[in-house]
PDB file of C-alpha atoms in Angstrom:
ATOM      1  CA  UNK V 247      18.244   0.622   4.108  1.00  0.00           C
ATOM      2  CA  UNK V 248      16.279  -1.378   6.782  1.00  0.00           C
ATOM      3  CA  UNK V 249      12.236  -2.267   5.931  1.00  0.00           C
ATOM      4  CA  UNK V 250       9.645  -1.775   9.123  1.00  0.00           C
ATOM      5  CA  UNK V 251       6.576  -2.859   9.058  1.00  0.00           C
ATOM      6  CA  UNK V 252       4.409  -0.553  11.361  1.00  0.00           C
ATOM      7  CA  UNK V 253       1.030  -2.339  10.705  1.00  0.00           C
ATOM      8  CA  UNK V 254       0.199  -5.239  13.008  1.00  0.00           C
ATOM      9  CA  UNK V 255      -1.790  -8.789  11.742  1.00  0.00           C
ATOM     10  CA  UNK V 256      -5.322  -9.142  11.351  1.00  0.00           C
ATOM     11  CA  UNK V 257      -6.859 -12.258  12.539  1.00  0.00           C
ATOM     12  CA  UNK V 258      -9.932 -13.503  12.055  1.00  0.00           C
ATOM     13  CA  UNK V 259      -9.867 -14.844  15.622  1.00  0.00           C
ATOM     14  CA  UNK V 260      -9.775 -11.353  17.003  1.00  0.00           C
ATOM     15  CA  UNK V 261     -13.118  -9.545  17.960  1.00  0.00           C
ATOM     16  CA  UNK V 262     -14.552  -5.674  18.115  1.00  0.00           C
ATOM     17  CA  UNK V 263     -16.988  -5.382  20.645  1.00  0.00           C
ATOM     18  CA  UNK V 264     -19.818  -3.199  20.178  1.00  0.00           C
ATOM     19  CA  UNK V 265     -21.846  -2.891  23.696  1.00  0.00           C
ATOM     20  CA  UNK V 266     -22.334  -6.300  24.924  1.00  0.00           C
ATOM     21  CA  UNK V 267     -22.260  -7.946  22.055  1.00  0.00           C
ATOM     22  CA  UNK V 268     -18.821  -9.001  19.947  1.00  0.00           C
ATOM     23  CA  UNK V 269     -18.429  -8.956  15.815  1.00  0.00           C
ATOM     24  CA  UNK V 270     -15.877 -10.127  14.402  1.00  0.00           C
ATOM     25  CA  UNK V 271     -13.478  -7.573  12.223  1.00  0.00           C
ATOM     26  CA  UNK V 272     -12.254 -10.211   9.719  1.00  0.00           C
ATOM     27  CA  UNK V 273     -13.782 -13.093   8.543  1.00  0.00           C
ATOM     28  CA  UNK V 274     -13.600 -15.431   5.148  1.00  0.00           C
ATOM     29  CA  UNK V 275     -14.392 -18.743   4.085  1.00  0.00           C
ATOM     30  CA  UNK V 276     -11.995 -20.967   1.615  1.00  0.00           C
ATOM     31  CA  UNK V 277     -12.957 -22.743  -1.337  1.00  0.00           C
ATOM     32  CA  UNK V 278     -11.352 -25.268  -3.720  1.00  0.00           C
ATOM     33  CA  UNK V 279     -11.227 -25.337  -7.187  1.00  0.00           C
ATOM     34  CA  UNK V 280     -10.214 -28.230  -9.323  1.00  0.00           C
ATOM     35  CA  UNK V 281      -8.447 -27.679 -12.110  1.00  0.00           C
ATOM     36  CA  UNK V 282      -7.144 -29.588 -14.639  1.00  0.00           C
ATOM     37  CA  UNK V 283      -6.448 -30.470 -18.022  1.00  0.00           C
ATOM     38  CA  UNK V 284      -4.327 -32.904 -20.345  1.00  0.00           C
ATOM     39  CA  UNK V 285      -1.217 -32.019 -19.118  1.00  0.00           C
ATOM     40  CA  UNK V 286      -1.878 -31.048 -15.515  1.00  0.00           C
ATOM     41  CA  UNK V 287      -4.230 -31.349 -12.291  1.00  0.00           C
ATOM     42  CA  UNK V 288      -4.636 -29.251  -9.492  1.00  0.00           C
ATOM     43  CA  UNK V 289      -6.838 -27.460  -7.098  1.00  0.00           C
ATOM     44  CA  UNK V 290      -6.701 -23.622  -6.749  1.00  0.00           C
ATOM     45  CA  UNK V 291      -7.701 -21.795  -3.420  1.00  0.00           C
ATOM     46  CA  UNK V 292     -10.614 -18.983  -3.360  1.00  0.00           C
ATOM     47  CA  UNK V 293     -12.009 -16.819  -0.411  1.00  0.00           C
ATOM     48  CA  UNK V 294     -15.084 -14.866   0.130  1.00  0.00           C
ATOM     49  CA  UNK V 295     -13.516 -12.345   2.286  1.00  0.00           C
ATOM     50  CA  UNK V 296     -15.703 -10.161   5.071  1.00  0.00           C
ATOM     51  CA  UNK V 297     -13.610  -7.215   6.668  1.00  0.00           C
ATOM     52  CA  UNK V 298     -14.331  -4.247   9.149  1.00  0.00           C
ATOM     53  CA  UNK V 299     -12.946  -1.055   7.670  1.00  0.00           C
ATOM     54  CA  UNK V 300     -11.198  -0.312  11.317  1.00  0.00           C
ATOM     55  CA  UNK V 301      -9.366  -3.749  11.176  1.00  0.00           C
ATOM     56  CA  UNK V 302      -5.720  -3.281  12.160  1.00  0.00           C
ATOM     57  CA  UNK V 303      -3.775  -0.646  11.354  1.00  0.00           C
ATOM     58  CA  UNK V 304      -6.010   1.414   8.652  1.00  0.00           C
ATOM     59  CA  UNK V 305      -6.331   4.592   6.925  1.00  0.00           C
ATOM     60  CA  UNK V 306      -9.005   7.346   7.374  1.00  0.00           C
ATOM     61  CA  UNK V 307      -9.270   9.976   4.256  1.00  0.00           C
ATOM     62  CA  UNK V 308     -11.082  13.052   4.712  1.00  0.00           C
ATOM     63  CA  UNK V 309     -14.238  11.463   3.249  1.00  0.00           C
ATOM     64  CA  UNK V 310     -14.511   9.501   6.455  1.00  0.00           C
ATOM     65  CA  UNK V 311     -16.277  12.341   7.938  1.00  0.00           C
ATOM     66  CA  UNK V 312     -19.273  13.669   5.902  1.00  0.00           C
ATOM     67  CA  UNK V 313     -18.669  17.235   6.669  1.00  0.00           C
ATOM     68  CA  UNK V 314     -15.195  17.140   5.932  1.00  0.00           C
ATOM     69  CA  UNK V 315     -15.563  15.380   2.641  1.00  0.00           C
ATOM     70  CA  UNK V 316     -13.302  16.553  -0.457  1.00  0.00           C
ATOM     71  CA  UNK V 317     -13.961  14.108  -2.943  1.00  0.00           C
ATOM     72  CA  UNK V 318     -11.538  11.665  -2.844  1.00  0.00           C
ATOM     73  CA  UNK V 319     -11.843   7.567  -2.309  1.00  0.00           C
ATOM     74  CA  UNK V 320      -9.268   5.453  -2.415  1.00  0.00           C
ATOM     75  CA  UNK V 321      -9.500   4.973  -5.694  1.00  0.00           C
ATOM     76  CA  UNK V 322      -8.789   8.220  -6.895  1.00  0.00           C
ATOM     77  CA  UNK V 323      -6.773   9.544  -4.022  1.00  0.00           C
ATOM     78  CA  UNK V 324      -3.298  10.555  -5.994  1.00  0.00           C
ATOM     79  CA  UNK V 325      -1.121   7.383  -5.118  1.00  0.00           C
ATOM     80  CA  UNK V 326       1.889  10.020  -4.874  1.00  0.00           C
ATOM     81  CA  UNK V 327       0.115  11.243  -1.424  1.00  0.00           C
ATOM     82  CA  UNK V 328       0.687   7.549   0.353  1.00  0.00           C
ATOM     83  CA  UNK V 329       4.279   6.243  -1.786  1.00  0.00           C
ATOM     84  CA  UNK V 330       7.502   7.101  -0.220  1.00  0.00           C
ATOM     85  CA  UNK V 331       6.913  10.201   1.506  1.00  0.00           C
ATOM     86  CA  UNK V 332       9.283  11.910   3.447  1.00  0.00           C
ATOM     87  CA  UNK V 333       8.539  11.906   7.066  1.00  0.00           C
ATOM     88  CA  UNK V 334       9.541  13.065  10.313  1.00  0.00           C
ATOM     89  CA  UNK V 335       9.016  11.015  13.849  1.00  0.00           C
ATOM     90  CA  UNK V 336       7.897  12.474  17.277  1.00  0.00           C
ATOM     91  CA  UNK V 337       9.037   9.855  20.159  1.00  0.00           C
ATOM     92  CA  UNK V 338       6.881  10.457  23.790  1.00  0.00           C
ATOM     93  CA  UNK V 339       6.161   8.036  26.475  1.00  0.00           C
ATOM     94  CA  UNK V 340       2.548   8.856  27.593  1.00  0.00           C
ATOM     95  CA  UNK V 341       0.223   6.769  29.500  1.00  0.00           C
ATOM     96  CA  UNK V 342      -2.625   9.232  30.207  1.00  0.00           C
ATOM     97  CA  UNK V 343      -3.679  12.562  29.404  1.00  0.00           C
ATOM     98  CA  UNK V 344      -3.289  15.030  26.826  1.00  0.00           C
ATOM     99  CA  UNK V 345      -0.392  15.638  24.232  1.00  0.00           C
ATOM    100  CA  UNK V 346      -0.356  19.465  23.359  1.00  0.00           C
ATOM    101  CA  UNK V 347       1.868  21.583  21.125  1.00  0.00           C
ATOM    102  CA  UNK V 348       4.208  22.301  23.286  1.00  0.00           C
ATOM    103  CA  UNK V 349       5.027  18.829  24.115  1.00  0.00           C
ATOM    104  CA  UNK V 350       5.305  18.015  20.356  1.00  0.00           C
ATOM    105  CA  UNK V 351       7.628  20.834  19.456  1.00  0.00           C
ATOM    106  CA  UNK V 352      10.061  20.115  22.472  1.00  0.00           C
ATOM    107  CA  UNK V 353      10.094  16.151  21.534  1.00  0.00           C
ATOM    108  CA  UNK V 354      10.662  17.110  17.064  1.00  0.00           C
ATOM    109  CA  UNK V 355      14.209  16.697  16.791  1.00  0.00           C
ATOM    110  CA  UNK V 356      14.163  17.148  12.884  1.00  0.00           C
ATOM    111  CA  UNK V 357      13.055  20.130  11.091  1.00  0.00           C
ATOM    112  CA  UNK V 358       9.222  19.722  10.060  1.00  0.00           C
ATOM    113  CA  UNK V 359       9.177  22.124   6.527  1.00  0.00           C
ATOM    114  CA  UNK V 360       9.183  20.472   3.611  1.00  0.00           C
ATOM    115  CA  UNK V 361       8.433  16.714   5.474  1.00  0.00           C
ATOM    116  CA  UNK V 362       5.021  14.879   3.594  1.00  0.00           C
ATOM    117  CA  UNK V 363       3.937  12.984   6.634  1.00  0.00           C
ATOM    118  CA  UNK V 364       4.444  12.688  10.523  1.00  0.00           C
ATOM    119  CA  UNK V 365       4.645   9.936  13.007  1.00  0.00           C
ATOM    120  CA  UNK V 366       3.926  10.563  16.209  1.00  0.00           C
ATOM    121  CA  UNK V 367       5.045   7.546  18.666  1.00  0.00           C
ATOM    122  CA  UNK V 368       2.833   8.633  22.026  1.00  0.00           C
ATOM    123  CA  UNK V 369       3.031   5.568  23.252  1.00  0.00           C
ATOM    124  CA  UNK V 370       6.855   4.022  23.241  1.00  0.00           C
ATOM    125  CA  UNK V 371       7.651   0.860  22.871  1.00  0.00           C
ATOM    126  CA  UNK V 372       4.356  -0.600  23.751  1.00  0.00           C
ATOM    127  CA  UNK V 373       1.892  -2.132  21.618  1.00  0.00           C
ATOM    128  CA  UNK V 374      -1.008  -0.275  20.929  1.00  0.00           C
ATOM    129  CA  UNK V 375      -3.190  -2.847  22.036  1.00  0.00           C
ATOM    130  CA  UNK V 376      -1.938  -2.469  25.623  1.00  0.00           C
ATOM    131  CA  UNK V 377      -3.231   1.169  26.019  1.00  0.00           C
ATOM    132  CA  UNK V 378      -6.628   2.438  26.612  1.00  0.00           C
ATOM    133  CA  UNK V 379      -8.324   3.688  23.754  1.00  0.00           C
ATOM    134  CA  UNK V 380      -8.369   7.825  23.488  1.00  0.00           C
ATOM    135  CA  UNK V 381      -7.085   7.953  27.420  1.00  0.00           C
ATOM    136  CA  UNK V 382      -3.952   9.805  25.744  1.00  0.00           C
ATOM    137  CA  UNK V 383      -4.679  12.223  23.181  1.00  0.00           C
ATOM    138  CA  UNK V 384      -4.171  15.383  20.825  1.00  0.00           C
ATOM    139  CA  UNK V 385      -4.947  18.633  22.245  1.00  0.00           C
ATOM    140  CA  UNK V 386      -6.401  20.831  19.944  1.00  0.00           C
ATOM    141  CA  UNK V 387      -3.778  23.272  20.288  1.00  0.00           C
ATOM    142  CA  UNK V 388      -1.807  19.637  19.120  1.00  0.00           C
ATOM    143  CA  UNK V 389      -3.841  19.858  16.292  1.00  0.00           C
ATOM    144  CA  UNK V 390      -3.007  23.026  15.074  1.00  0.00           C
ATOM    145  CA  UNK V 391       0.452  22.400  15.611  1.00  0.00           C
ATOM    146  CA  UNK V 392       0.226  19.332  13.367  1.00  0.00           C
ATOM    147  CA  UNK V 393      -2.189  21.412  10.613  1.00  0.00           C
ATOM    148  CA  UNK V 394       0.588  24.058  10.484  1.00  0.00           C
ATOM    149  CA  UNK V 395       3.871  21.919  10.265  1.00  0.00           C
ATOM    150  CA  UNK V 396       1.968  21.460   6.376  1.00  0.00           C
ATOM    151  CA  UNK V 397       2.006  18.064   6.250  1.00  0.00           C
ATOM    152  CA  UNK V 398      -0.681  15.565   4.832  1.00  0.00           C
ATOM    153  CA  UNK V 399      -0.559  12.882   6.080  1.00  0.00           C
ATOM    154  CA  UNK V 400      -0.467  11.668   9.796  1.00  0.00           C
ATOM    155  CA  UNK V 401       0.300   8.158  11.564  1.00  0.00           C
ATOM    156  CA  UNK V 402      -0.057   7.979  14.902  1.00  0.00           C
ATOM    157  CA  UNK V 403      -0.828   5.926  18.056  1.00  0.00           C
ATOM    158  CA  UNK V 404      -3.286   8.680  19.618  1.00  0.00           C
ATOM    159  CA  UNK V 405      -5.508  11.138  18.410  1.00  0.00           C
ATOM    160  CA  UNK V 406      -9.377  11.459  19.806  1.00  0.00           C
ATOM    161  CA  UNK V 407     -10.348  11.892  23.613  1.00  0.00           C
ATOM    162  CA  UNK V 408     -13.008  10.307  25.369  1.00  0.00           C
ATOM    163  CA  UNK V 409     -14.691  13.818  24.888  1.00  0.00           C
ATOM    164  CA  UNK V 410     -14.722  13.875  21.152  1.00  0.00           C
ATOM    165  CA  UNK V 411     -13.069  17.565  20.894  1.00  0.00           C
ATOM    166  CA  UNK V 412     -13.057  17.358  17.370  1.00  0.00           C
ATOM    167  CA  UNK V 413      -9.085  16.249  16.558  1.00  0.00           C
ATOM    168  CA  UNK V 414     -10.199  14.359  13.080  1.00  0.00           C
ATOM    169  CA  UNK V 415     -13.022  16.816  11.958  1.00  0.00           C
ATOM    170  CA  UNK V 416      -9.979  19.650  12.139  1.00  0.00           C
ATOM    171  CA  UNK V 417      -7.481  17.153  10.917  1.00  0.00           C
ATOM    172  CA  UNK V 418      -9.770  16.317   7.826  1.00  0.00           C
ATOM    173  CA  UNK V 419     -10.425  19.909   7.499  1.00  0.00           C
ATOM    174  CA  UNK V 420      -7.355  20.874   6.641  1.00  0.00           C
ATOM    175  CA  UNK V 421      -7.315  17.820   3.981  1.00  0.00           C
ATOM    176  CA  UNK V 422      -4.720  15.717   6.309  1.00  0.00           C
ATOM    177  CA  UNK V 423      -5.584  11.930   6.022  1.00  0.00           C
ATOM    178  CA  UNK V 424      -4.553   9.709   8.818  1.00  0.00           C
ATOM    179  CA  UNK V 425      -3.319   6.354   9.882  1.00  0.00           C
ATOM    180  CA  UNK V 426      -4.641   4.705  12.761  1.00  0.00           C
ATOM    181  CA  UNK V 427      -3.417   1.405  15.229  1.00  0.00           C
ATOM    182  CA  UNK V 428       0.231   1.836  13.935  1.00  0.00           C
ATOM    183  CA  UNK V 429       2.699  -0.502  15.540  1.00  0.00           C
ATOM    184  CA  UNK V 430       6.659  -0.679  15.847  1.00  0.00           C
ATOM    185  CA  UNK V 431       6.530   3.489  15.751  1.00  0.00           C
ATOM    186  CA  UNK V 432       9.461   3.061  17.954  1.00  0.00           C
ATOM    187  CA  UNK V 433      11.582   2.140  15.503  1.00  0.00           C
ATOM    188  CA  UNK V 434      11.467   4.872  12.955  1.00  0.00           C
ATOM    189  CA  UNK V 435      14.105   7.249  14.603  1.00  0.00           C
ATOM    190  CA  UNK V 436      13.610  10.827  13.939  1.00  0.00           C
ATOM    191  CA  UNK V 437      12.960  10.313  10.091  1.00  0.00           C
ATOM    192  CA  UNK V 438      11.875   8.088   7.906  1.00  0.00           C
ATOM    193  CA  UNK V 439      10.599   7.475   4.594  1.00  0.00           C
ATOM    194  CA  UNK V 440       7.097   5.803   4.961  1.00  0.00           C
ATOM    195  CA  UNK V 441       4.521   4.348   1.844  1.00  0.00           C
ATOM    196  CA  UNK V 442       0.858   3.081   2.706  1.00  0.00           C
ATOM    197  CA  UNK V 443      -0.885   0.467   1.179  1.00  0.00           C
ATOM    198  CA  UNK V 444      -4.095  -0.490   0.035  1.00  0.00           C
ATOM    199  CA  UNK V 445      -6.415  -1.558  -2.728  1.00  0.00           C
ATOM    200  CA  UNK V 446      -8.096   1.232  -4.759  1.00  0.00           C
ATOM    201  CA  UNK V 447     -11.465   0.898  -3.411  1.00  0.00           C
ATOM    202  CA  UNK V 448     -14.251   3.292  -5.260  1.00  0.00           C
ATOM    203  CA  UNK V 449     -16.341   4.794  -2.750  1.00  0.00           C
ATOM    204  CA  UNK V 450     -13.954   4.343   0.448  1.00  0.00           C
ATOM    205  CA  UNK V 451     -12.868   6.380   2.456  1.00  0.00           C
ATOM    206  CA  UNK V 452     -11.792   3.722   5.288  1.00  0.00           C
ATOM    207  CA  UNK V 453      -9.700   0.872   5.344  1.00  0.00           C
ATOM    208  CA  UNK V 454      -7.225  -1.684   6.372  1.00  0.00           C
ATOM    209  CA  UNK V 455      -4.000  -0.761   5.079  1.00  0.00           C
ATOM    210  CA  UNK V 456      -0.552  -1.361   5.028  1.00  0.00           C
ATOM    211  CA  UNK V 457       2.198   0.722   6.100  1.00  0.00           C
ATOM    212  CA  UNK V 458       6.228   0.346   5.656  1.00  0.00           C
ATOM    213  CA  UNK V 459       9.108   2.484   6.738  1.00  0.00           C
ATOM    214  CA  UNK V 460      12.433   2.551   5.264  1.00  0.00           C
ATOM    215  CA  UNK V 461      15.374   3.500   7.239  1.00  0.00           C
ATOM    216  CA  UNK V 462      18.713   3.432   7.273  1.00  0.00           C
ATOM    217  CA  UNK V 463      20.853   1.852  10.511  1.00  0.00           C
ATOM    218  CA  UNK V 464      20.958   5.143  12.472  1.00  0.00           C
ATOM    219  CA  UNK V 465      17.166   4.990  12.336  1.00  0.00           C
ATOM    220  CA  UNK V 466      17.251   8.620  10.259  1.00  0.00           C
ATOM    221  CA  UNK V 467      17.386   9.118   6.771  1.00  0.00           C
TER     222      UNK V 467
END
C-alpha cells in the first residue's frame, strides 16, 4: 500500500489577493519558553498562529453556505464521513470550458455504487496553481451526475464558473461536502481509499485540511 499526499504546503510567504490589495493566508509568530528545573534546562517553542480558512487544499461542509446549512461543524461532523472512505477517481485533461455528465461517465472506469467519495482529476498532471481559477468547471448537468452517483464527499480540482451557476449551493444541498485545491490527483488511479484531516473546530464549516490516499502499486484498490 503506497501513501499520497494530495494536499499541497502552506506558506506563510504566499499571498491571496483581494482587489488590489494582497493578505496574507498564513501567518504566525514564534515564541520561546524557558524551561527548567533541577535536573534539566531547556527552551520550548510556541506560535500564535493566523490562518485563512481557504489556505491550501481545504474542506467546505455544507454549513459553508448559509442556505444550505445542516448543522454540522467540524466538530461534530461524524469523523466516519472523512476516515478511509472508499473512493473512485475520474482522470480528464481540461484546460478550458465546461465538464458535463457525459464527459464524466465516459472518463469513470470503476463502478460508482456503493463508493463514499469521488475524485475528479480535471486538470492532469498539472498543479492546480497553474490553471485559471473556475475557467474549467462542473456543468450542472455535472452536478447532478455527481449528486446521483450517492456519494458524500467530493475532491476535486474544478467546480464553480466564472458565472456562479450554483455547483456548491446544489452540491451542499444534497449534503455532499467538498475538498478544494487538491494536488497529485493524478496519482490515485481509478480507486483509492482517501481520509481528510483536520482539527475539530466548533463553529466551522471551512478549513485547511489534510488529505491522504492509499493505494496499492497498480494505482487501484
Amino acid at each position: 500500500m503506497k501513501i499520497v499526499e494530495l494536499s499541497f504546503q502552506v506558506d506563510a510567504s504566499d499571498t491571496k489577493y483581494s482587489g488590489s490589495s494582497g493578505r496574507h493566508v498564513f501567518s504566525f509568530s514564534r515564541k520561546e519558553v524557558p524551561l527548567k528545573s533541577e535536573n534539566i534546562r531547556y527552551t520550548g517553542i510556541i506560535y500564535d498562529i493566523a490562518l485563512d480558512s481557504m489556505a491550501g487544499t481545504y474542506i467546505d461542509l455544507p454549513g459553508h453556505i448559509s442556505e444550505t446549512d445542516d448543522g454540522f461543524d467540524l466538530a461534530s461532523f461524524p469523523a466516519a464521513r472523512l476516515y478511509r472512505l472508499d473512493a473512485r477517481a475520474i482522470h480528464l485533461d481540461r484546460v478550458e470550458g465546461g465538464v458535463g455528465a457525459g464527459e464524466l461517465s465516459a472518463a469513470c472506469k470503476t463502478s460508482l455504487p456503493g463508493a463514499k467519495a469521488l475524485v475528479i482529476n480535471a486538470y492532469g498532471k498539472n498543479h492546480i496553481k497553474e490553471h485559471e481559477s473556475r475557467k474549467v468547471f462542473l456543468t450542472n448537468d455535472a452536478v447532478k451526475w455527481v449528486i446521483d452517483s450517492g456519494i458524500k464527499l467530493l475532491v476535486s480540482d474544478i467546480y464553480e464558473s466564472h458565472a456562479l451557476h450554483g455547483v456548491f449551493y446544489d452540491l451542499f444541498s444534497a449534503g455532499i461536502a467538498t475538498v478544494c485545491n487538491p494536488v497529485n490527483l493524478h496519482l490515485v488511479g481509478d480507486s483509492c481509499t482517501l481520509s481528510i484531516f483536520t482539527l475539530p473546530l466548533k463553529g466551522i464549516t471551512q478549513s485547511p485540511c489534510r488529505v491522504i490516499a492509499e493505494i496499492n502499486e497498480r494505482g487501484n484498490l
